[in-house]
PDB file of C-alpha atoms in Angstrom:
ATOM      1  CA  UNK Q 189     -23.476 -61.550  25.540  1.00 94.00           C
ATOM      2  CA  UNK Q 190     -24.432 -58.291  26.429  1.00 97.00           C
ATOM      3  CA  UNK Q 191     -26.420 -55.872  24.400  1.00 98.00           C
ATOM      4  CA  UNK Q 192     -27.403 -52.130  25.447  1.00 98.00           C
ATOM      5  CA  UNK Q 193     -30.298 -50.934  22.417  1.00 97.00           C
ATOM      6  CA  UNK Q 194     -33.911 -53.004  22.011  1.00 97.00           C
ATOM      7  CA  UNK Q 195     -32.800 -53.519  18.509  1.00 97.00           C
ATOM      8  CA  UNK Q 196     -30.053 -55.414  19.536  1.00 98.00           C
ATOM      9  CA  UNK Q 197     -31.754 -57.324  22.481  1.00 98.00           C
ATOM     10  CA  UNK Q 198     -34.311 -58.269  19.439  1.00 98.00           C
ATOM     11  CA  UNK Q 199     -31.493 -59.559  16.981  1.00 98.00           C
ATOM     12  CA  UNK Q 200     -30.192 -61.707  20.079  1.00 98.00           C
ATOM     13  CA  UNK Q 201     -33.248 -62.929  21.317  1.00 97.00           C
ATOM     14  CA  UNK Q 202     -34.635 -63.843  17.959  1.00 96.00           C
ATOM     15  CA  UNK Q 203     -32.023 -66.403  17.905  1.00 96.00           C
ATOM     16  CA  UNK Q 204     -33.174 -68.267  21.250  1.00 97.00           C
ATOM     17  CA  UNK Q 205     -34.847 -70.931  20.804  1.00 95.00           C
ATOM     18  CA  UNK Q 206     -36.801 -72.417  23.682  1.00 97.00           C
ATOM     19  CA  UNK Q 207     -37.719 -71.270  26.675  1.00 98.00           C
ATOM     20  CA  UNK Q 208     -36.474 -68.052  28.598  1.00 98.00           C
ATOM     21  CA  UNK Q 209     -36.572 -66.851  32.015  1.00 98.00           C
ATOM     22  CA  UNK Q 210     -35.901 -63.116  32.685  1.00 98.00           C
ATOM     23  CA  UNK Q 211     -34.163 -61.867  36.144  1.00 98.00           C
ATOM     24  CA  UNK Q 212     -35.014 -57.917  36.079  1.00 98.00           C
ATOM     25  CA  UNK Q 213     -32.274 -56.012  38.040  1.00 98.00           C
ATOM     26  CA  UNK Q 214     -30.674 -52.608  38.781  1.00 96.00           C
ATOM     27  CA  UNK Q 215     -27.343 -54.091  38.705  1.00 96.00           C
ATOM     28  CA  UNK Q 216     -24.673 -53.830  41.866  1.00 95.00           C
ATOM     29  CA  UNK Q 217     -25.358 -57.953  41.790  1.00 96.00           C
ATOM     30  CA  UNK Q 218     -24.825 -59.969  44.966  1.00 95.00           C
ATOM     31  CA  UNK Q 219     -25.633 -63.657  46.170  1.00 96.00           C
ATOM     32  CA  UNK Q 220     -29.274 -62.568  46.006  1.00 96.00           C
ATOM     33  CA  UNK Q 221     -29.245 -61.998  42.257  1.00 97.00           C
ATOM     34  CA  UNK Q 222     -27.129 -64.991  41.703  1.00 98.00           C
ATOM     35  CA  UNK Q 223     -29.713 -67.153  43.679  1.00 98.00           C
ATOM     36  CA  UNK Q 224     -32.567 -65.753  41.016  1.00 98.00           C
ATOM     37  CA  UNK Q 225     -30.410 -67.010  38.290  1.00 98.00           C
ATOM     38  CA  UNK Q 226     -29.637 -70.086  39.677  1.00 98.00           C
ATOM     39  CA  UNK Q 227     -33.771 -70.609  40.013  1.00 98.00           C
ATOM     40  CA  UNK Q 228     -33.756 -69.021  36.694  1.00 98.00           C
ATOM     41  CA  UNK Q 229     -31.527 -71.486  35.075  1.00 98.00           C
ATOM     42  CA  UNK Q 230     -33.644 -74.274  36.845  1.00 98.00           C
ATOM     43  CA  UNK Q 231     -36.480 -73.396  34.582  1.00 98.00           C
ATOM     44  CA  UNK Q 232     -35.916 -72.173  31.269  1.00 98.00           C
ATOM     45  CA  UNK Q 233     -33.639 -72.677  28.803  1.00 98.00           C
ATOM     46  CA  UNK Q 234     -32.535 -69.750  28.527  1.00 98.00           C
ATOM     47  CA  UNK Q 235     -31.745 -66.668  31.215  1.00 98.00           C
ATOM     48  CA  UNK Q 236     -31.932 -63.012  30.344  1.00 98.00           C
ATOM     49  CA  UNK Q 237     -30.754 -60.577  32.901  1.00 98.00           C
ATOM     50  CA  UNK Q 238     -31.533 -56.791  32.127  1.00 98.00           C
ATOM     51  CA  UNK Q 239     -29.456 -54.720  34.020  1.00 98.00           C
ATOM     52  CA  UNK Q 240     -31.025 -51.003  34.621  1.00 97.00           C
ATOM     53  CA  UNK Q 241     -31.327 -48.637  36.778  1.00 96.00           C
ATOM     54  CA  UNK Q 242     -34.880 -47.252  36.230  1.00 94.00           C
ATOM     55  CA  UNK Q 243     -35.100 -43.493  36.553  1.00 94.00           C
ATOM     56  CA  UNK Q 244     -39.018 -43.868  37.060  1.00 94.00           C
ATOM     57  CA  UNK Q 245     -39.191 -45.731  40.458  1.00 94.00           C
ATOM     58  CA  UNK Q 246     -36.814 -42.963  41.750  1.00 92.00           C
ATOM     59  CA  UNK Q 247     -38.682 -39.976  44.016  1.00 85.00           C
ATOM     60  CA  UNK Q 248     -35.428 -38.397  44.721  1.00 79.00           C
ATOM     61  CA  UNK Q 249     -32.627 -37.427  42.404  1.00 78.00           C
ATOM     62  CA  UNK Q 250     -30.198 -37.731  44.876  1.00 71.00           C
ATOM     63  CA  UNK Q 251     -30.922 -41.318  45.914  1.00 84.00           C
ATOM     64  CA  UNK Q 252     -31.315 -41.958  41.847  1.00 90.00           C
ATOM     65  CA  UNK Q 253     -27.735 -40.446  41.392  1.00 88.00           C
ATOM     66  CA  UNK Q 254     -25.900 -42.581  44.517  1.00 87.00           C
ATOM     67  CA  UNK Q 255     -27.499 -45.936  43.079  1.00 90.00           C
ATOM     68  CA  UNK Q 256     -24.190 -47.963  42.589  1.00 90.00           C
ATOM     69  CA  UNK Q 257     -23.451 -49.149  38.856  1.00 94.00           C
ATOM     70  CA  UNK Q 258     -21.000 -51.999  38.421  1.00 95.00           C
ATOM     71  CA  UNK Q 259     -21.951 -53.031  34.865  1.00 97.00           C
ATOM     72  CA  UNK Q 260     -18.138 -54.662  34.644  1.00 96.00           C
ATOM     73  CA  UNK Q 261     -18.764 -56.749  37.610  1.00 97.00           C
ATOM     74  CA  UNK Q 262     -22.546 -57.458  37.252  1.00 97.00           C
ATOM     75  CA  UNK Q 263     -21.499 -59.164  33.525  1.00 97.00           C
ATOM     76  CA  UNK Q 264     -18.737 -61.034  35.315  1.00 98.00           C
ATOM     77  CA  UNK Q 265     -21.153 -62.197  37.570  1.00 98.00           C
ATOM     78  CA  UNK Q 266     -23.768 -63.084  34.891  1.00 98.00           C
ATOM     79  CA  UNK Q 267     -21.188 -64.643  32.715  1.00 98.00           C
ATOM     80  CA  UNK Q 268     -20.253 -67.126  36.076  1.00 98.00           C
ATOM     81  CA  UNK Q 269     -24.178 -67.977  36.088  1.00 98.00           C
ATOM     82  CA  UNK Q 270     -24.486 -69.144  32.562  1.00 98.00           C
ATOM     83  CA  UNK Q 271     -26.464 -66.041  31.442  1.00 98.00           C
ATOM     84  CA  UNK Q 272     -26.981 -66.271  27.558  1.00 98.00           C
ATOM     85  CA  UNK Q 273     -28.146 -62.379  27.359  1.00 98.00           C
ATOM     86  CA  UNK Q 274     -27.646 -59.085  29.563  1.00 98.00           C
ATOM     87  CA  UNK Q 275     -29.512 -56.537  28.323  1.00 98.00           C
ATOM     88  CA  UNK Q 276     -28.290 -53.589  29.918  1.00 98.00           C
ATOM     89  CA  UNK Q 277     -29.819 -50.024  28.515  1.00 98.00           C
ATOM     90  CA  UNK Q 278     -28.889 -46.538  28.614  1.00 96.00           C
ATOM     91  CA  UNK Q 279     -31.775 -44.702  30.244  1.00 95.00           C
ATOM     92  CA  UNK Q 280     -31.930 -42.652  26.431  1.00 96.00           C
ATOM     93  CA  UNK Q 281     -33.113 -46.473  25.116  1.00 96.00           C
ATOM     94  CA  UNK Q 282     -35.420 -47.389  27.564  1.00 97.00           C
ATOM     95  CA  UNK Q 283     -36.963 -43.480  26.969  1.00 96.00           C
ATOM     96  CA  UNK Q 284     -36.501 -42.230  24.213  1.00 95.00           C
ATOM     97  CA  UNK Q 285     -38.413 -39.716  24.640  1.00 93.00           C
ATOM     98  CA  UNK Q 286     -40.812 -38.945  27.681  1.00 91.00           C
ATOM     99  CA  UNK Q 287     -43.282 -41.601  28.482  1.00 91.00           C
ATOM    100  CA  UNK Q 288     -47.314 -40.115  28.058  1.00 92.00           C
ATOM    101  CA  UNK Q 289     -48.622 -43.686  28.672  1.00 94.00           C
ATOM    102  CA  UNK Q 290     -47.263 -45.364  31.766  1.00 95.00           C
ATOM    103  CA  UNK Q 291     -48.965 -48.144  34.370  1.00 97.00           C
ATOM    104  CA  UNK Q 292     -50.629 -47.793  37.584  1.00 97.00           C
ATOM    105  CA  UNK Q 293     -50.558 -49.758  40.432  1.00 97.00           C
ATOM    106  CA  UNK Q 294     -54.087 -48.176  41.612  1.00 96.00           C
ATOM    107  CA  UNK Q 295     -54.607 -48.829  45.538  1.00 95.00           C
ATOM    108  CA  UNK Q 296     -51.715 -51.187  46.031  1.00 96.00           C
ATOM    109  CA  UNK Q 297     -49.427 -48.924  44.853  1.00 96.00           C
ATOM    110  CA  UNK Q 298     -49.973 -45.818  47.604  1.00 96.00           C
ATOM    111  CA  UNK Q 299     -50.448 -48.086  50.849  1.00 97.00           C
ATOM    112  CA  UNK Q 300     -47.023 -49.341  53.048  1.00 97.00           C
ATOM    113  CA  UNK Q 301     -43.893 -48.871  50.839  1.00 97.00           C
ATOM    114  CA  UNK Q 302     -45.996 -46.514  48.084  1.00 96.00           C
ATOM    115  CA  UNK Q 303     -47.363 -44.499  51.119  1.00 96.00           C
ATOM    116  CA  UNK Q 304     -43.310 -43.574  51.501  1.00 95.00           C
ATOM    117  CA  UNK Q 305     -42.642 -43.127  47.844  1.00 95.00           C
ATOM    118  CA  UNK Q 306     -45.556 -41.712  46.006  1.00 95.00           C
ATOM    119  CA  UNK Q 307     -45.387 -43.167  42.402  1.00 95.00           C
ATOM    120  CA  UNK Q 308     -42.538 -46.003  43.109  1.00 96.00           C
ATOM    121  CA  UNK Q 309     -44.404 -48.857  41.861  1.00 97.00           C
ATOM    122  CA  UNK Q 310     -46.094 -46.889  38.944  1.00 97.00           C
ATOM    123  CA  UNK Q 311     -42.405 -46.576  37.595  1.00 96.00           C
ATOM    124  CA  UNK Q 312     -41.848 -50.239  38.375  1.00 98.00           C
ATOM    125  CA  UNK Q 313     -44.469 -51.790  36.542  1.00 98.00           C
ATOM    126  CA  UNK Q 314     -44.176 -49.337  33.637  1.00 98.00           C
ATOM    127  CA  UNK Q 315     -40.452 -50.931  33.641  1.00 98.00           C
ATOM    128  CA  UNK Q 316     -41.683 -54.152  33.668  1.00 98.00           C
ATOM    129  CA  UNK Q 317     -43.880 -54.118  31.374  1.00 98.00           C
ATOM    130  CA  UNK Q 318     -41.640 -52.470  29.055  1.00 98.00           C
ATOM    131  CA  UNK Q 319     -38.838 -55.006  29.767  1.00 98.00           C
ATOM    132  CA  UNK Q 320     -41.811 -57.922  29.343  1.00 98.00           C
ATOM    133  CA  UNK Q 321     -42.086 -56.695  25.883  1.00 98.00           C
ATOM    134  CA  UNK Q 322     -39.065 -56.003  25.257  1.00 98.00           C
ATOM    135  CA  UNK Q 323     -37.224 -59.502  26.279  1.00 98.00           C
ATOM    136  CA  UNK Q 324     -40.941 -62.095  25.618  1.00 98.00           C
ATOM    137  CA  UNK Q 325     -40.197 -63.944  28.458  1.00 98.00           C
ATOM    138  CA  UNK Q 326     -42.104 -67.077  29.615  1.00 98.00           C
ATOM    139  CA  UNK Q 327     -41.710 -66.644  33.330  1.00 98.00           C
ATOM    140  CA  UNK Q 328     -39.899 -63.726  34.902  1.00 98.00           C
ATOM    141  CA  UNK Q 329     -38.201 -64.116  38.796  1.00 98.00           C
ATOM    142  CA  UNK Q 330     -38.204 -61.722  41.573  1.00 98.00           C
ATOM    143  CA  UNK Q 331     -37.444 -61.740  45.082  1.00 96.00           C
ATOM    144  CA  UNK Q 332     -39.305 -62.049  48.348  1.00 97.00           C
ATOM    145  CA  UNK Q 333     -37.347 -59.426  49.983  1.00 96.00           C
ATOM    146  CA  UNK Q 334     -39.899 -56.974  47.875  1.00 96.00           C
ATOM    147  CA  UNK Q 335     -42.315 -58.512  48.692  1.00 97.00           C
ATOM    148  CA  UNK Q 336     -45.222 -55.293  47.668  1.00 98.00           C
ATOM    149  CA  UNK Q 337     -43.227 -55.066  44.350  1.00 97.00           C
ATOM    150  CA  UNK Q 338     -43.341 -58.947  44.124  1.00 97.00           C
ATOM    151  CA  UNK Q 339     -47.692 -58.862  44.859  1.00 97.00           C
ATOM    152  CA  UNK Q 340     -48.015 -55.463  42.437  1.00 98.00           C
ATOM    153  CA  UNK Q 341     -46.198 -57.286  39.371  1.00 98.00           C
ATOM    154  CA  UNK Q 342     -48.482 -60.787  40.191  1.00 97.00           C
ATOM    155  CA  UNK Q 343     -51.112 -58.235  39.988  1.00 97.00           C
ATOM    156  CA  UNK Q 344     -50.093 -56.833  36.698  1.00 98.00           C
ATOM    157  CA  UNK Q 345     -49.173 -60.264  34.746  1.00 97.00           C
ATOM    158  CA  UNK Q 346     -52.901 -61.752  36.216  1.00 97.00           C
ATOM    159  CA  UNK Q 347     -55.054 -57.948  35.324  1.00 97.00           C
ATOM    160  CA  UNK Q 348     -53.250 -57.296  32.043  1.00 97.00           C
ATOM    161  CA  UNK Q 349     -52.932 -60.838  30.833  1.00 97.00           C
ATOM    162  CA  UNK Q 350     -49.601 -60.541  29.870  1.00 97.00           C
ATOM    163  CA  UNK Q 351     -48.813 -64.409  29.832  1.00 96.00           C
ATOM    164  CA  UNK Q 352     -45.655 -64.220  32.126  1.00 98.00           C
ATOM    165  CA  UNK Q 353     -45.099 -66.825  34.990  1.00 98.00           C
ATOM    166  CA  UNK Q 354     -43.761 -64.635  38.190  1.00 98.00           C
ATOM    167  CA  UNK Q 355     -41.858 -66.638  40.269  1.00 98.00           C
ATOM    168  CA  UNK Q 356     -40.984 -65.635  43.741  1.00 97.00           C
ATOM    169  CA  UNK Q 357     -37.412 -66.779  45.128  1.00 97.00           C
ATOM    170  CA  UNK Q 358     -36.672 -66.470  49.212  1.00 96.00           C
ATOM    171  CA  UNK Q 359     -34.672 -63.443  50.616  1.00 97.00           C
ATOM    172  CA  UNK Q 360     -30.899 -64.133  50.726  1.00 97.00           C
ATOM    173  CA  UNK Q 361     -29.534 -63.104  54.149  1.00 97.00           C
ATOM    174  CA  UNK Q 362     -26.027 -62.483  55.843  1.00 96.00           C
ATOM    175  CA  UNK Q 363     -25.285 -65.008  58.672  1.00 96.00           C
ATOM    176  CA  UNK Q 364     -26.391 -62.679  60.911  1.00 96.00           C
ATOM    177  CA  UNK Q 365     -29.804 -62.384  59.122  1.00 97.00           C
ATOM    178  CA  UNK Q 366     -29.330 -59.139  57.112  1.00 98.00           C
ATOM    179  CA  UNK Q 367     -31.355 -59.041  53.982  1.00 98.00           C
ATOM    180  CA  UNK Q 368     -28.837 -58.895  50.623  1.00 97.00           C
ATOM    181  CA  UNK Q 369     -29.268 -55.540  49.183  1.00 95.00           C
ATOM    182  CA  UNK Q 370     -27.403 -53.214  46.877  1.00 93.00           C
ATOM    183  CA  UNK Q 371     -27.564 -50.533  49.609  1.00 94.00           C
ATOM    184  CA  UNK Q 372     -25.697 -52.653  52.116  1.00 96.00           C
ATOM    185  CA  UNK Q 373     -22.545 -50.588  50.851  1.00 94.00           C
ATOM    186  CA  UNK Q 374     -23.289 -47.716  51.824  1.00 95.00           C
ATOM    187  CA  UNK Q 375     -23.624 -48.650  55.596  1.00 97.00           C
ATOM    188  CA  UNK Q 376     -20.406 -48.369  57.779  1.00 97.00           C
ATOM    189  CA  UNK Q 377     -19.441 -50.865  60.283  1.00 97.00           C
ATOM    190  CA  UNK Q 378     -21.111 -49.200  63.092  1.00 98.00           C
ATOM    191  CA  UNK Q 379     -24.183 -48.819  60.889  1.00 98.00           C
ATOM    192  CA  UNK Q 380     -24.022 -52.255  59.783  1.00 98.00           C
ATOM    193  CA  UNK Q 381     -23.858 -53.170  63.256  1.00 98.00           C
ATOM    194  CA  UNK Q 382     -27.339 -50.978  63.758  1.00 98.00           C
ATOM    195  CA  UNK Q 383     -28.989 -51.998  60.313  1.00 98.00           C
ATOM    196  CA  UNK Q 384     -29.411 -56.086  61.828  1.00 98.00           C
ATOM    197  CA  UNK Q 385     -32.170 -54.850  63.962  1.00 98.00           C
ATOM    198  CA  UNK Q 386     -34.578 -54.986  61.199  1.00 98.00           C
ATOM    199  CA  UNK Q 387     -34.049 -58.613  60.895  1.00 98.00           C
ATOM    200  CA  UNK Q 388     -33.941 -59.365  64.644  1.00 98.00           C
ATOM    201  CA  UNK Q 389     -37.168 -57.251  64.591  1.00 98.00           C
ATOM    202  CA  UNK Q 390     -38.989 -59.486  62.084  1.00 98.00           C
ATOM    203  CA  UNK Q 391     -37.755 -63.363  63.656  1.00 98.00           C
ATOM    204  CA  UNK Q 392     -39.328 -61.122  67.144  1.00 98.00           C
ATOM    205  CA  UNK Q 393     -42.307 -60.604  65.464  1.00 98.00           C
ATOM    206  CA  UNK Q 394     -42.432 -64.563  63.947  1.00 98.00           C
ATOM    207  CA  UNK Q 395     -41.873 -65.842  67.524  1.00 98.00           C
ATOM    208  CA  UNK Q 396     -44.705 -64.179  68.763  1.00 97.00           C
ATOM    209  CA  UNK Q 397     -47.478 -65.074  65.800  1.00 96.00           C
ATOM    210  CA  UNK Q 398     -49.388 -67.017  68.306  1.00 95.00           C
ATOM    211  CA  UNK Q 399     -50.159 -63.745  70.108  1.00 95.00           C
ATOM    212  CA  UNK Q 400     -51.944 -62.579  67.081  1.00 95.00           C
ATOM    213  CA  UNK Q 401     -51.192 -59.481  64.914  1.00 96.00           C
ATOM    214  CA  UNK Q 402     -51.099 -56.974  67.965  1.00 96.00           C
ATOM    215  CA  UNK Q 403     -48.448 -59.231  69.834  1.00 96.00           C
ATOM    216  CA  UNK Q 404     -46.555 -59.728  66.507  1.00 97.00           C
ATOM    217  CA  UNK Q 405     -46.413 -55.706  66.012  1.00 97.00           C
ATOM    218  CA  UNK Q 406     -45.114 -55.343  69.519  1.00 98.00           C
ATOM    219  CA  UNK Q 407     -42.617 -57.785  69.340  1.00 98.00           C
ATOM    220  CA  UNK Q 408     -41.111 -56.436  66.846  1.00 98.00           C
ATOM    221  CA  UNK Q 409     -41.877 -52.714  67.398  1.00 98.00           C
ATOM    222  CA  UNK Q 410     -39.699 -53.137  70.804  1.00 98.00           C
ATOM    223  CA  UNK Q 411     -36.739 -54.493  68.661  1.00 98.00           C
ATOM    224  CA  UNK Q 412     -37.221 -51.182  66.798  1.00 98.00           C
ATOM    225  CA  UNK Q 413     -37.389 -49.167  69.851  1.00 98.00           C
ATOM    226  CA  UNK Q 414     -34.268 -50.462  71.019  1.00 98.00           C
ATOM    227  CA  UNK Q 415     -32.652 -49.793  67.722  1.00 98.00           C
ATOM    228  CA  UNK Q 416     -33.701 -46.241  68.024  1.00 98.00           C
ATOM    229  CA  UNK Q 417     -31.629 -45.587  70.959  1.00 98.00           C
ATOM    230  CA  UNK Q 418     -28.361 -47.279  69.694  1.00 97.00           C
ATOM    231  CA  UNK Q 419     -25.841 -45.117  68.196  1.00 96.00           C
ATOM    232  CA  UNK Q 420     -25.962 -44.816  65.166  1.00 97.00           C
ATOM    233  CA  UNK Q 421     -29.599 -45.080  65.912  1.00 98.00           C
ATOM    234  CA  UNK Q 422     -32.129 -46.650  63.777  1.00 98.00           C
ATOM    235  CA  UNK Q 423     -35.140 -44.422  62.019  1.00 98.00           C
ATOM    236  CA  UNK Q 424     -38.201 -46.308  61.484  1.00 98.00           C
ATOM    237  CA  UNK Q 425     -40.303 -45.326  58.947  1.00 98.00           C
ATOM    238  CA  UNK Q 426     -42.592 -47.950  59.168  1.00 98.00           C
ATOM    239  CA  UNK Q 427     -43.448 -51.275  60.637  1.00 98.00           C
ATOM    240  CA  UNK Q 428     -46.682 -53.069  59.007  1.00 97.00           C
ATOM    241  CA  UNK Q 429     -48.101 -56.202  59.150  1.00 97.00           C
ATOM    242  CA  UNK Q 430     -50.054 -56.183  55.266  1.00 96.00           C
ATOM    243  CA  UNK Q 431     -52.374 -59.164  53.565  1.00 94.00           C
ATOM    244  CA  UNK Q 432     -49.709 -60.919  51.403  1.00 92.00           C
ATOM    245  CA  UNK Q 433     -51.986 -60.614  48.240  1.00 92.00           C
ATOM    246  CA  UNK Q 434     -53.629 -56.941  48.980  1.00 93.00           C
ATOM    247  CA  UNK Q 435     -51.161 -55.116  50.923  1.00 94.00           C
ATOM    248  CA  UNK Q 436     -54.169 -53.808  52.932  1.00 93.00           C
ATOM    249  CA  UNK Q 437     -53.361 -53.885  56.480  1.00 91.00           C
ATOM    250  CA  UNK Q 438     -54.107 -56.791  58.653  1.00 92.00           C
ATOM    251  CA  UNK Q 439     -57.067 -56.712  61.547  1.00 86.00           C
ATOM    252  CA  UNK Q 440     -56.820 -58.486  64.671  1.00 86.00           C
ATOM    253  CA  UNK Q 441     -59.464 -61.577  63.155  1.00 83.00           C
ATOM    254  CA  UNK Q 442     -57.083 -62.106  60.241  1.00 86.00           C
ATOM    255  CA  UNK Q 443     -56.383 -65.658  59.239  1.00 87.00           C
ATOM    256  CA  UNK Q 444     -53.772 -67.097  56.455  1.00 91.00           C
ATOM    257  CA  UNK Q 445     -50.931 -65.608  55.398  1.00 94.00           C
ATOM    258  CA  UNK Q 446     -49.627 -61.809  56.155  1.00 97.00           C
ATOM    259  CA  UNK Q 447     -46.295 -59.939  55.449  1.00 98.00           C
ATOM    260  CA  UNK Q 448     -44.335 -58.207  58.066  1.00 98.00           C
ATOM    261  CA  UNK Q 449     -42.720 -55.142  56.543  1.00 98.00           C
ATOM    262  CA  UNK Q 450     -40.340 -53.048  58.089  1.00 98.00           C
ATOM    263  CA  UNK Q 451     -38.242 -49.948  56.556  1.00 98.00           C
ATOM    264  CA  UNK Q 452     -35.977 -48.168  58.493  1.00 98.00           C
ATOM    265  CA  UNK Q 453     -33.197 -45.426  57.518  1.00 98.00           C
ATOM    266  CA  UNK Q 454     -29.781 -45.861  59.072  1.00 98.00           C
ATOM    267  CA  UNK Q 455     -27.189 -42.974  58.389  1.00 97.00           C
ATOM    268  CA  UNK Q 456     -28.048 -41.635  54.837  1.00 94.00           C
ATOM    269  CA  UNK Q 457     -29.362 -45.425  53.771  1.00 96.00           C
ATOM    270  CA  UNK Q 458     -32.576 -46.661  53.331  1.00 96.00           C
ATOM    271  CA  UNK Q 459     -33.540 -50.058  53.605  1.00 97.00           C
ATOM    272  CA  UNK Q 460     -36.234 -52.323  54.033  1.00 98.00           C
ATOM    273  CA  UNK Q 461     -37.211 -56.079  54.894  1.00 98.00           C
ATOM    274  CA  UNK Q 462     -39.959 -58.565  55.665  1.00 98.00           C
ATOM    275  CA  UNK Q 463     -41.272 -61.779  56.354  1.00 98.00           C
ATOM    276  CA  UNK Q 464     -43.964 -63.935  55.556  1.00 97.00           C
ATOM    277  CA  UNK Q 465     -45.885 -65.384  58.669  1.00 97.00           C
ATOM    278  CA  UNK Q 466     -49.342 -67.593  58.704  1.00 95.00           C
ATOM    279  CA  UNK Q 467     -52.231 -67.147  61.156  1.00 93.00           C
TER     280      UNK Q 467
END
């Protein structure tokens, strides 16, 4: 079923009984959002999939405008997955009129990927919370390929007591070890071709964890470097190694587990990656 207003998200999920899981999306589904589901469907009862391209979490009009929207084929999708609910809004329901009260993401939210786009994860967790409301959900699932949006929302279910369960699923990749993204349409073939050497750079960095952060950020910053002179050529616009829970950046005593973040702009797309490594 799919349902576009909150009054008619509340009529539907009034009459779910048990427990539900909620999948938060901007649509243009791939084998990454079907692999949430999947997890989704492995826990609840019940899966809710809201389907929205928030105008919030956009700096740039532009790149709000070229976000693909395949309602049609996301509900196909979601229908293949045994999703009871799709709540997909207009931006006019989600904001009726314009928000005065919205939610930070304090520190967190201006170091690494917020550094790049001042107020992103404000806009995501006033989303979320919204959506949280909106849909009651017992335990909501997000990917590990955000892995700052994944560690911001934690932070907001844990400081605001909001009683949802975040679950974190792993990154879906291509065979050749591209992330799954949305954006991955954009790129041509020759791009495509150029846009693997965030990947490569990350497993570079893994492979050298027993150097310590300094030999991890080489390794992968000379995968980058490469990149840069390839044609199309690859524009970093950052390569991090981050504490998984803090996003603060990692010093050369640190011990546990760290993120490797990488975003990179290939063309006219933007996209970004990671992986989780232990010291």
């Amino acid at each position: 079923m799919i349902v576009h207003t909150p009054a008619e998200l509340a009529a539907a999920r009034g009459a779910l009984s048990g427990t539900v899981a909620l999948v938060p999306t901007m649509g243009a589904l791939h084998e990454g959002h079907r692999s949430l589901i999947r997890a989704a469907r492995e826990i609840a009862d019940h899966v809710v999939v809201s389907v929205f391209v928030n105008p919030l979490q956009f700096g740039e009009k532009a790149d709000l405008d070229r976000y693909p929207r395949t309602l049609e084929a996301d509900a196909a999708i979601c229908a293949e997955e045994g999703v009871a609910l799709v709540f997909a809004p207009s931006a006019a329901d989600m904001y009726p009129r314009e928000p005065v009260v919205t939610v930070s993401a304090g520190e967190m939210g201006t170091v690494v990927e917020g550094a790049s786009r001042p107020g992103h994860f404000d806009g995501v967790l006033t989303v979320v919370t919204k959506l949280f409301g909106l849909v009651r959900p017992d335990s909501a699932l997000f990917g590990q390929k955000d892995a700052q949006q994944l560690a911001v929302i934690r932070r907001l279910s844990e400081d605001l007591n909001l009683g949802v369960r975040i679950v974190a699923c792993p990154t879906v990749r291509e065979a050749d070890g591209l992330a799954l993204s949305s954006r991955n349409r954009f790129l041509s073939p020759d791009e495509r071709v150029t846009a693997v050497a965030l990947s490569r750079a990350l497993f570079a960095g893994r492979d050298a964890v027993e150097l310590g952060p300094a030999g991890v950020l080489a390794a992968a910053g000379a995968v980058l470097d490469a990149a840069a002179k390839a044609e199309p050529p690859l524009d970093r616009d950052y390569l991090v190694l981050a504490d998984s829970v803090t996003f603060s950046p990692v010093t050369a005593g640190h011990s546990g587990p760290a993120v490797l973040a990488v975003a990179a702009r290939v063309g006219e797309t933007r996209l970004i990656d990671n992986l989780p490594l232990e010291f």
